[in-house]
Amino acid sequence: MMEVSEAVAAVLRETLPFESQAIPLLETLGLVLAEEVRADADSPPFDKSLVDGFAVRLADCATPLPVIETVAAGQVPTYVLDHAAAIQIMTGAPLPVGVEVVVPVEHTSQVIGTDGRPLVSVPSKVASWKLGTNILRRGASTKLGDLVVAAGSELRPQELGALAECGLARVTTRRRPRVAVLATGDELVSVEQTPGPGQIRNSNETMLCAQLLRACAEPVPLGIARDERAHLRERIDLGLQADVLVLSGGVSMGEKDLVPSELASAGVRQVFHKANVKPGKPIWFGVLDRGPNSRTMVFGLPGNPVSSMVCFELFVRPALRRMMGVSPAESVAVKARLTTPHTTKGERPTYQPARLEWRADGAIVTAVPWVGSSDLRATVAANSMALFPVGDQTYEAGRTIEVIAW
Ligand code: AMP
Ligand code: MG
């Protein structure tokens, strides 16, 4: 039986990163930029005012000034400031040539000149302001050709905005994996139904689809497959058209656990069956090879909901990351101090639902009480899984352990 690290390595060995392609900008949230992007222009593209106010020269501030023009954002000034005057200017408007500072409107007052013309009076202390006060110079934040977003960056809202500023309507990224989700089990009914005797609702499909959405993949729910060979096989064949097929249930030792044998008869090459992990020991992983660069990765997750959830995070998520070019593909554990003592009966390394919190002096973690791998409700209080290595042990409060955030 493989250790978790060996099993993850085996998954990643089989996973091919996708080719990159141009994708509409707003559809790339959460994906990874394949090629660096450099600025196609200076930003800002012209000297501009940072405030609503009056653009003046320092030497002219002693007396009230005539206002010769108003420039709003989006307009272009027509005057050059080469004599004692003021130009009214709005935030973001291009600066007229000759302007030295912009005095915010709230520091100025309107006065009427001897000839009845309106003038603007600015405080005398403005004469001692630094040149360029309230002005943002062309190229102050970015110069033409500067690196804006590096290759390999995860695309968050701020990267998308920066790419929009560079005029990229389409962005080169590796696409989202399409992932078919197939829940198996004669006991399952859909979420809308009231379970009859011996039945339960198919919660795994919704949970796994949500985990896929969170992982920036595209879920393709295939409904429920009965524990019956022909029906299961028909659904598996449908699922094998996706980049990844995730099944839940039917991978243990029961008579009705038909998933491994039906996957084999569909041509899926088994890579491993079972891993030394709790929950999730019966996990199955294989690959359908269609050609040198075309394959479907197949994960048979154990049906118990927490097993499905944990195995998705441990084994499926790294494969998705590798396909999309996220580095590192492996889950990254953080160190955190236990808040309360915890006793393990460790016949296998345990990934225990836990609550991770960040405090000024570091991360702390609390194991969430659960009655086992069917206890999905317990995970609602959790935001991570705490790793307890194999062995019967009591971990004292304050002991540092490894935790993987969900
Ligand atoms: P299995 O892995 O098929 O032996 O199922 C293990 C346990 O998980 C059983 O108690 C199943 O009823 C339960 N289970 C299987 N599939 C699902 C599902 N889609 N949603 C919720 N529970 C499930
Ligand atoms: Mg089953």
Short mmCIF file of C-alpha atoms and ligand atoms in Angstrom, two decimals:
data_model
loop_
_atom_site.label_atom_id
_atom_site.label_comp_id
_atom_site.label_asym_id
_atom_site.label_seq_id
_atom_site.Cartn_x
_atom_site.Cartn_y
_atom_site.Cartn_z
CA MET A 1 0.00 0.00 0.00
CA MET A 2 1.36 3.41 -1.00
CA GLU A 3 2.07 6.23 1.43
CA VAL A 4 0.25 9.50 0.67
CA SER A 5 3.42 11.19 -0.61
CA GLU A 6 4.14 8.24 -2.96
CA ALA A 7 0.55 8.24 -4.19
CA VAL A 8 0.59 12.01 -4.87
CA ALA A 9 3.92 11.61 -6.71
CA ALA A 10 2.37 8.80 -8.80
CA VAL A 11 -0.61 11.02 -9.67
CA LEU A 12 1.66 13.89 -10.68
CA ARG A 13 3.90 11.62 -12.78
CA GLU A 14 0.83 10.73 -14.83
CA THR A 15 -0.48 14.31 -15.15
CA LEU A 16 0.27 16.37 -18.25
CA PRO A 17 0.12 20.17 -18.03
CA PHE A 18 -2.33 21.54 -20.61
CA GLU A 19 -1.19 23.47 -23.67
CA SER A 20 -1.70 27.20 -23.24
CA GLN A 21 -4.29 29.03 -25.29
CA ALA A 22 -5.88 32.50 -25.53
CA ILE A 23 -8.91 32.76 -23.23
CA PRO A 24 -11.27 35.77 -22.78
CA LEU A 25 -9.89 37.89 -19.94
CA LEU A 26 -12.75 37.55 -17.46
CA GLU A 27 -12.82 33.75 -17.86
CA THR A 28 -9.26 33.46 -16.56
CA LEU A 29 -9.91 34.23 -12.88
CA GLY A 30 -7.96 31.68 -10.80
CA LEU A 31 -5.95 30.38 -13.78
CA VAL A 32 -2.23 30.87 -14.30
CA LEU A 33 -0.70 33.28 -16.80
CA ALA A 34 1.40 31.36 -19.35
CA GLU A 35 3.35 34.28 -20.88
CA GLU A 36 4.61 37.43 -19.18
CA VAL A 37 2.74 40.64 -19.98
CA ARG A 38 4.55 43.98 -20.40
CA ALA A 39 3.02 47.44 -20.48
CA ASP A 40 1.93 48.60 -23.94
CA ALA A 41 2.09 52.25 -22.80
CA ASP A 42 3.18 54.45 -19.91
CA SER A 43 0.79 54.54 -16.97
CA PRO A 44 -0.52 57.11 -16.47
CA PRO A 45 -0.25 57.86 -20.19
CA PHE A 46 -0.01 61.65 -19.56
CA ASP A 47 0.81 63.99 -16.66
CA LYS A 48 -2.45 64.25 -14.74
CA SER A 49 -4.05 66.02 -11.83
CA LEU A 50 -4.61 64.02 -8.63
CA VAL A 51 -7.24 66.44 -7.30
CA ASP A 52 -10.09 68.70 -8.39
CA GLY A 53 -8.63 72.20 -8.18
CA PHE A 54 -6.67 74.97 -9.90
CA ALA A 55 -3.46 74.43 -11.86
CA VAL A 56 -0.98 77.27 -11.32
CA ARG A 57 2.68 78.32 -11.37
CA LEU A 58 4.29 78.85 -7.92
CA ALA A 59 5.49 82.38 -8.67
CA ASP A 60 1.94 83.54 -9.54
CA CYS A 61 0.29 82.76 -6.18
CA ALA A 62 0.64 86.16 -4.49
CA THR A 63 -2.39 87.70 -6.19
CA PRO A 64 -5.80 86.40 -7.31
CA LEU A 65 -5.60 84.82 -10.79
CA PRO A 66 -7.98 84.82 -13.77
CA VAL A 67 -9.27 81.35 -14.71
CA ILE A 68 -8.54 80.91 -18.43
CA GLU A 69 -9.84 77.37 -19.01
CA THR A 70 -11.53 74.38 -17.42
CA VAL A 71 -10.20 70.88 -18.21
CA ALA A 72 -12.28 67.85 -17.21
CA ALA A 73 -11.14 64.20 -17.27
CA GLY A 74 -11.29 63.02 -20.86
CA GLN A 75 -10.63 66.52 -22.28
CA VAL A 76 -7.37 67.93 -23.59
CA PRO A 77 -6.09 71.38 -22.46
CA THR A 78 -5.86 74.02 -25.20
CA TYR A 79 -3.89 76.66 -23.24
CA VAL A 80 -0.25 76.71 -22.18
CA LEU A 81 0.28 78.30 -18.76
CA ASP A 82 2.92 80.88 -19.71
CA HIS A 83 1.56 83.89 -17.80
CA ALA A 84 -0.04 84.62 -14.42
CA ALA A 85 -3.33 82.69 -14.61
CA ALA A 86 -5.04 79.56 -13.27
CA ILE A 87 -6.62 76.64 -15.12
CA GLN A 88 -9.45 74.82 -13.42
CA ILE A 89 -8.76 71.09 -13.61
CA MET A 90 -10.54 67.91 -12.51
CA THR A 91 -9.06 64.72 -11.06
CA GLY A 92 -7.61 62.58 -13.86
CA ALA A 93 -7.53 65.40 -16.44
CA PRO A 94 -4.35 65.95 -18.49
CA LEU A 95 -2.15 68.71 -17.17
CA PRO A 96 -1.62 71.84 -19.31
CA VAL A 97 2.01 72.60 -20.22
CA GLY A 98 3.63 75.07 -17.77
CA VAL A 99 1.65 74.04 -14.69
CA GLU A 100 3.77 73.52 -11.56
CA VAL A 101 1.24 72.50 -8.87
CA VAL A 102 -2.50 71.90 -8.54
CA VAL A 103 -4.20 73.60 -5.58
CA PRO A 104 -7.21 71.58 -4.33
CA VAL A 105 -10.46 73.47 -4.82
CA GLU A 106 -11.21 73.38 -1.08
CA HIS A 107 -8.05 75.48 -0.41
CA THR A 108 -9.10 78.21 -2.85
CA SER A 109 -11.73 80.96 -2.89
CA GLN A 110 -13.51 82.87 -5.61
CA VAL A 111 -13.04 86.66 -5.62
CA ILE A 112 -14.25 89.34 -8.00
CA GLY A 113 -11.56 91.47 -9.67
CA THR A 114 -11.70 95.30 -9.99
CA ASP A 115 -13.00 94.86 -13.54
CA GLY A 116 -15.78 92.56 -12.30
CA ARG A 117 -14.13 89.36 -13.63
CA PRO A 118 -14.14 86.29 -11.39
CA LEU A 119 -10.69 85.42 -10.06
CA VAL A 120 -9.39 82.55 -7.97
CA SER A 121 -7.38 83.22 -4.86
CA VAL A 122 -4.95 80.55 -3.61
CA PRO A 123 -3.27 80.59 -0.16
CA SER A 124 0.14 82.30 -0.12
CA LYS A 125 1.77 79.19 1.43
CA VAL A 126 1.32 77.47 -1.94
CA ALA A 127 4.38 79.44 -3.12
CA SER A 128 6.52 77.16 -0.93
CA TRP A 129 4.98 73.85 -2.17
CA LYS A 130 7.16 71.33 -3.92
CA LEU A 131 7.04 71.40 -7.70
CA GLY A 132 4.60 68.72 -8.89
CA THR A 133 2.35 68.74 -5.80
CA ASN A 134 -0.93 66.95 -6.63
CA ILE A 135 0.41 65.94 -10.04
CA LEU A 136 1.05 62.34 -11.18
CA ARG A 137 3.70 62.30 -13.90
CA ARG A 138 3.40 60.26 -17.07
CA GLY A 139 4.82 56.77 -16.48
CA ALA A 140 5.01 57.25 -12.68
CA SER A 141 3.54 53.81 -11.96
CA THR A 142 4.54 51.92 -15.12
CA LYS A 143 6.77 52.68 -18.12
CA LEU A 144 6.19 51.29 -21.61
CA GLY A 145 7.72 47.78 -21.66
CA ASP A 146 7.77 47.31 -17.86
CA LEU A 147 6.81 43.83 -16.61
CA VAL A 148 3.19 44.02 -15.39
CA VAL A 149 2.34 40.36 -14.65
CA ALA A 150 4.99 37.61 -14.66
CA ALA A 151 4.49 34.25 -16.35
CA GLY A 152 3.25 31.70 -13.80
CA SER A 153 1.25 34.23 -11.78
CA GLU A 154 -2.16 33.21 -10.48
CA LEU A 155 -4.77 35.52 -11.99
CA ARG A 156 -6.66 37.31 -9.23
CA PRO A 157 -8.90 40.37 -9.62
CA GLN A 158 -5.93 42.73 -9.41
CA GLU A 159 -4.00 40.87 -12.14
CA LEU A 160 -7.12 40.89 -14.33
CA GLY A 161 -7.43 44.66 -13.83
CA ALA A 162 -3.74 45.20 -14.64
CA LEU A 163 -4.10 43.07 -17.79
CA ALA A 164 -7.17 45.07 -18.77
CA GLU A 165 -5.08 48.24 -18.38
CA CYS A 166 -2.63 46.70 -20.86
CA GLY A 167 -5.46 46.14 -23.34
CA LEU A 168 -5.54 42.35 -23.18
CA ALA A 169 -9.03 41.18 -24.09
CA ARG A 170 -7.70 37.60 -24.26
CA VAL A 171 -5.01 36.11 -22.09
CA THR A 172 -2.70 33.14 -22.66
CA THR A 173 -3.33 30.57 -19.93
CA ARG A 174 -3.78 26.86 -19.51
CA ARG A 175 -7.51 26.21 -19.56
CA ARG A 176 -9.75 24.83 -16.82
CA PRO A 177 -9.87 21.03 -16.62
CA ARG A 178 -13.32 19.55 -17.42
CA VAL A 179 -14.06 17.07 -14.68
CA ALA A 180 -16.89 14.55 -14.83
CA VAL A 181 -18.37 13.61 -11.44
CA LEU A 182 -20.08 10.25 -11.10
CA ALA A 183 -21.61 9.15 -7.80
CA THR A 184 -22.22 5.40 -7.57
CA GLY A 185 -24.55 3.50 -5.25
CA ASP A 186 -27.98 1.86 -5.28
CA GLU A 187 -28.78 3.60 -2.00
CA LEU A 188 -28.47 7.11 -3.46
CA VAL A 189 -31.33 9.43 -4.33
CA SER A 190 -31.10 12.98 -5.68
CA VAL A 191 -30.99 16.02 -3.38
CA GLU A 192 -34.65 16.90 -4.12
CA GLN A 193 -35.94 13.48 -3.07
CA THR A 194 -36.92 12.26 0.38
CA PRO A 195 -34.91 9.09 0.99
CA GLY A 196 -36.99 5.91 1.36
CA PRO A 197 -36.00 2.96 3.58
CA GLY A 198 -32.28 2.23 3.22
CA GLN A 199 -31.67 5.27 1.02
CA ILE A 200 -29.55 8.42 1.48
CA ARG A 201 -29.15 11.61 -0.51
CA ASN A 202 -26.32 11.97 -3.01
CA SER A 203 -24.39 14.65 -1.15
CA ASN A 204 -21.04 13.78 -2.71
CA GLU A 205 -21.94 15.02 -6.17
CA THR A 206 -22.72 18.52 -4.91
CA MET A 207 -19.71 18.57 -2.59
CA LEU A 208 -17.26 17.37 -5.25
CA CYS A 209 -18.64 19.78 -7.85
CA ALA A 210 -18.20 22.60 -5.33
CA GLN A 211 -14.64 21.48 -4.60
CA LEU A 212 -14.00 21.53 -8.35
CA LEU A 213 -15.40 25.04 -8.69
CA ARG A 214 -13.20 26.19 -5.84
CA ALA A 215 -10.23 24.58 -7.61
CA CYS A 216 -11.08 26.58 -10.78
CA ALA A 217 -12.04 23.41 -12.68
CA GLU A 218 -15.26 22.92 -14.65
CA PRO A 219 -17.51 20.25 -13.08
CA VAL A 220 -19.68 18.04 -15.27
CA PRO A 221 -22.11 16.19 -12.96
CA LEU A 222 -23.23 12.85 -14.43
CA GLY A 223 -25.86 11.93 -11.85
CA ILE A 224 -26.07 8.61 -10.05
CA ALA A 225 -24.77 5.28 -11.40
CA ARG A 226 -26.44 2.16 -10.06
CA ASP A 227 -24.33 -0.69 -8.69
CA GLU A 228 -25.02 -2.66 -11.84
CA ARG A 229 -22.36 -3.38 -14.45
CA ALA A 230 -24.02 -2.30 -17.70
CA HIS A 231 -25.39 0.93 -16.25
CA LEU A 232 -22.14 1.79 -14.46
CA ARG A 233 -20.12 1.10 -17.62
CA GLU A 234 -22.33 3.32 -19.74
CA ARG A 235 -21.83 6.20 -17.28
CA ILE A 236 -18.08 5.55 -17.02
CA ASP A 237 -17.75 5.72 -20.83
CA LEU A 238 -19.50 9.08 -20.75
CA GLY A 239 -17.20 10.32 -17.99
CA LEU A 240 -14.08 9.16 -19.82
CA GLN A 241 -14.69 11.90 -22.40
CA ALA A 242 -13.66 14.53 -19.83
CA ASP A 243 -10.09 15.47 -18.81
CA VAL A 244 -10.70 13.89 -15.41
CA LEU A 245 -13.33 11.46 -14.14
CA VAL A 246 -14.00 11.53 -10.41
CA LEU A 247 -16.18 8.70 -9.08
CA SER A 248 -17.45 8.31 -5.56
CA GLY A 249 -18.21 4.97 -3.95
CA GLY A 250 -17.81 1.40 -5.10
CA VAL A 251 -14.04 1.07 -4.66
CA SER A 252 -13.93 -1.08 -1.48
CA MET A 253 -14.12 -4.83 -1.06
CA GLY A 254 -17.90 -5.33 -1.11
CA GLU A 255 -19.70 -7.46 -3.69
CA LYS A 256 -21.27 -4.31 -5.12
CA ASP A 257 -18.00 -2.43 -5.38
CA LEU A 258 -17.80 -2.70 -9.15
CA VAL A 259 -15.90 0.48 -9.97
CA PRO A 260 -12.30 -0.88 -10.27
CA SER A 261 -13.30 -3.83 -12.47
CA GLU A 262 -15.58 -1.73 -14.71
CA LEU A 263 -12.86 0.90 -15.11
CA ALA A 264 -10.41 -1.85 -16.07
CA SER A 265 -12.83 -3.24 -18.66
CA ALA A 266 -13.25 0.29 -20.05
CA GLY A 267 -9.49 0.30 -20.70
CA VAL A 268 -8.40 2.43 -17.75
CA ARG A 269 -4.89 1.49 -16.60
CA GLN A 270 -4.72 1.14 -12.80
CA VAL A 271 -1.87 3.10 -11.20
CA PHE A 272 -2.71 2.35 -7.58
CA HIS A 273 -5.53 1.01 -5.43
CA LYS A 274 -5.44 1.89 -1.72
CA ALA A 275 -3.25 4.37 0.10
CA ASN A 276 -2.07 4.44 3.69
CA VAL A 277 -4.45 7.21 4.74
CA LYS A 278 -7.38 7.72 7.08
CA PRO A 279 -10.00 8.46 5.92
CA GLY A 280 -9.80 7.27 2.32
CA LYS A 281 -7.82 4.03 2.31
CA PRO A 282 -9.70 2.38 -0.64
CA ILE A 283 -8.84 5.25 -3.07
CA TRP A 284 -8.30 4.07 -6.66
CA PHE A 285 -6.36 5.92 -9.35
CA GLY A 286 -5.81 5.12 -13.00
CA VAL A 287 -5.36 6.63 -16.45
CA LEU A 288 -7.07 6.11 -19.81
CA ASP A 289 -4.37 6.66 -22.44
CA ARG A 290 -5.68 7.87 -25.77
CA GLY A 291 -2.41 9.02 -27.32
CA PRO A 292 0.89 10.63 -26.34
CA ASN A 293 -0.79 13.88 -25.27
CA SER A 294 -4.34 12.81 -24.59
CA ARG A 295 -5.53 11.01 -21.52
CA THR A 296 -8.26 10.96 -18.88
CA MET A 297 -7.21 10.79 -15.25
CA VAL A 298 -9.59 8.65 -13.21
CA PHE A 299 -10.03 8.88 -9.44
CA GLY A 300 -12.27 6.41 -7.63
CA LEU A 301 -12.90 8.07 -4.28
CA PRO A 302 -14.36 6.12 -1.36
CA GLY A 303 -18.06 6.93 -0.91
CA ASN A 304 -18.02 8.11 2.67
CA PRO A 305 -18.37 11.87 2.31
CA VAL A 306 -15.39 12.92 4.43
CA SER A 307 -13.23 10.31 2.67
CA SER A 308 -14.32 11.74 -0.67
CA MET A 309 -13.60 15.26 0.48
CA VAL A 310 -10.18 14.49 1.97
CA CYS A 311 -9.10 12.32 -0.99
CA PHE A 312 -10.16 15.03 -3.41
CA GLU A 313 -7.94 17.55 -1.62
CA LEU A 314 -5.02 15.11 -1.24
CA PHE A 315 -4.97 13.51 -4.68
CA VAL A 316 -7.29 15.22 -7.21
CA ARG A 317 -6.40 18.81 -6.39
CA PRO A 318 -2.65 18.39 -7.13
CA ALA A 319 -3.50 16.88 -10.53
CA LEU A 320 -5.75 19.83 -11.36
CA ARG A 321 -3.04 22.25 -10.30
CA ARG A 322 -0.48 20.50 -12.50
CA MET A 323 -2.85 20.63 -15.51
CA MET A 324 -3.43 24.35 -15.00
CA GLY A 325 0.26 25.10 -14.36
CA VAL A 326 -0.06 26.06 -10.69
CA SER A 327 3.22 25.69 -8.85
CA PRO A 328 3.71 23.88 -6.55
CA ALA A 329 1.11 21.32 -7.57
CA GLU A 330 1.31 19.56 -4.20
CA SER A 331 -0.76 20.77 -1.25
CA VAL A 332 1.32 22.93 1.04
CA ALA A 333 1.06 22.20 4.76
CA VAL A 334 1.49 24.93 7.35
CA LYS A 335 2.69 24.45 10.92
CA ALA A 336 0.22 25.22 13.69
CA ARG A 337 0.02 24.73 17.47
CA LEU A 338 -2.68 22.45 18.85
CA THR A 339 -5.06 24.30 21.17
CA THR A 340 -6.31 21.18 22.95
CA PRO A 341 -4.78 17.73 23.57
CA HIS A 342 -5.55 15.16 20.89
CA THR A 343 -5.29 11.37 21.10
CA THR A 344 -4.83 9.25 17.98
CA LYS A 345 -5.29 5.56 17.42
CA GLY A 346 -2.92 5.60 14.56
CA GLU A 347 -3.09 2.46 12.46
CA ARG A 348 -2.81 4.90 9.51
CA PRO A 349 -1.74 8.55 9.11
CA THR A 350 -4.90 10.54 9.80
CA TYR A 351 -6.14 13.68 8.09
CA GLN A 352 -8.52 15.00 10.73
CA PRO A 353 -11.00 17.81 10.00
CA ALA A 354 -9.75 20.81 11.98
CA ARG A 355 -10.16 24.52 12.54
CA LEU A 356 -7.09 26.59 11.62
CA GLU A 357 -6.83 30.16 12.92
CA TRP A 358 -4.20 32.82 12.47
CA ARG A 359 -3.06 34.67 15.57
CA ALA A 360 -0.43 37.38 16.02
CA ASP A 361 2.02 34.80 17.40
CA GLY A 362 1.37 32.16 14.72
CA ALA A 363 -1.20 29.63 13.57
CA ILE A 364 -3.27 27.55 15.97
CA VAL A 365 -5.35 24.49 15.19
CA THR A 366 -8.19 22.66 16.91
CA ALA A 367 -9.34 19.18 15.90
CA VAL A 368 -13.07 19.17 15.17
CA PRO A 369 -14.97 16.37 16.93
CA TRP A 370 -16.30 13.82 14.44
CA VAL A 371 -17.71 10.33 14.53
CA GLY A 372 -15.84 9.21 11.44
CA SER A 373 -15.72 9.45 7.69
CA SER A 374 -19.49 9.65 7.19
CA ASP A 375 -19.72 12.71 9.44
CA LEU A 376 -19.89 15.45 6.84
CA ARG A 377 -21.69 17.79 9.22
CA ALA A 378 -18.55 17.90 11.41
CA THR A 379 -16.56 19.31 8.48
CA VAL A 380 -18.84 22.35 8.40
CA ALA A 381 -16.96 23.56 11.49
CA ALA A 382 -13.61 22.78 9.84
CA ASN A 383 -11.50 24.76 7.38
CA SER A 384 -8.51 22.43 7.15
CA MET A 385 -7.22 18.95 7.81
CA ALA A 386 -4.71 18.30 10.55
CA LEU A 387 -2.16 15.57 9.91
CA PHE A 388 -1.53 13.07 12.71
CA PRO A 389 1.19 10.56 11.78
CA VAL A 390 0.76 6.82 12.33
CA GLY A 391 0.98 5.55 15.92
CA ASP A 392 -1.10 5.61 19.12
CA GLN A 393 -0.25 8.91 20.71
CA THR A 394 -1.51 11.80 22.77
CA TYR A 395 -0.52 15.16 21.39
CA GLU A 396 -0.31 17.77 24.14
CA ALA A 397 -1.83 21.22 23.73
CA GLY A 398 0.85 23.53 22.32
CA ARG A 399 2.47 20.79 20.19
CA THR A 400 3.21 21.90 16.62
CA ILE A 401 1.63 19.79 13.89
CA GLU A 402 1.10 20.07 10.10
CA VAL A 403 -2.19 21.34 8.70
CA ILE A 404 -3.48 21.68 5.14
CA ALA A 405 -6.01 24.48 4.66
CA TRP A 406 -9.11 23.71 2.59
P1 AMP B 1 -18.95 2.87 -0.68
O1 AMP B 1 -17.62 3.56 -0.85
O2 AMP B 1 -19.70 2.78 -1.95
O3 AMP B 1 -18.80 1.56 0.00
O4 AMP B 1 -19.79 3.80 0.28
C1 AMP B 1 -19.35 4.07 1.59
C2 AMP B 1 -20.38 4.85 2.34
O5 AMP B 1 -20.55 6.12 1.74
C3 AMP B 1 -21.77 4.23 2.36
O6 AMP B 1 -22.33 4.42 3.63
C4 AMP B 1 -22.50 4.99 1.32
O7 AMP B 1 -23.89 5.01 1.52
C5 AMP B 1 -21.91 6.38 1.44
N1 AMP B 1 -21.98 7.07 0.15
C6 AMP B 1 -21.63 6.56 -1.02
N2 AMP B 1 -21.85 7.43 -2.02
C7 AMP B 1 -22.35 8.54 -1.45
C8 AMP B 1 -22.79 9.80 -1.96
N3 AMP B 1 -22.74 10.06 -3.27
N4 AMP B 1 -23.26 10.70 -1.10
C9 AMP B 1 -23.30 10.42 0.23
N5 AMP B 1 -22.90 9.27 0.76
C10 AMP B 1 -22.44 8.32 -0.05
MG MG B 2 -21.40 1.86 -2.72
#
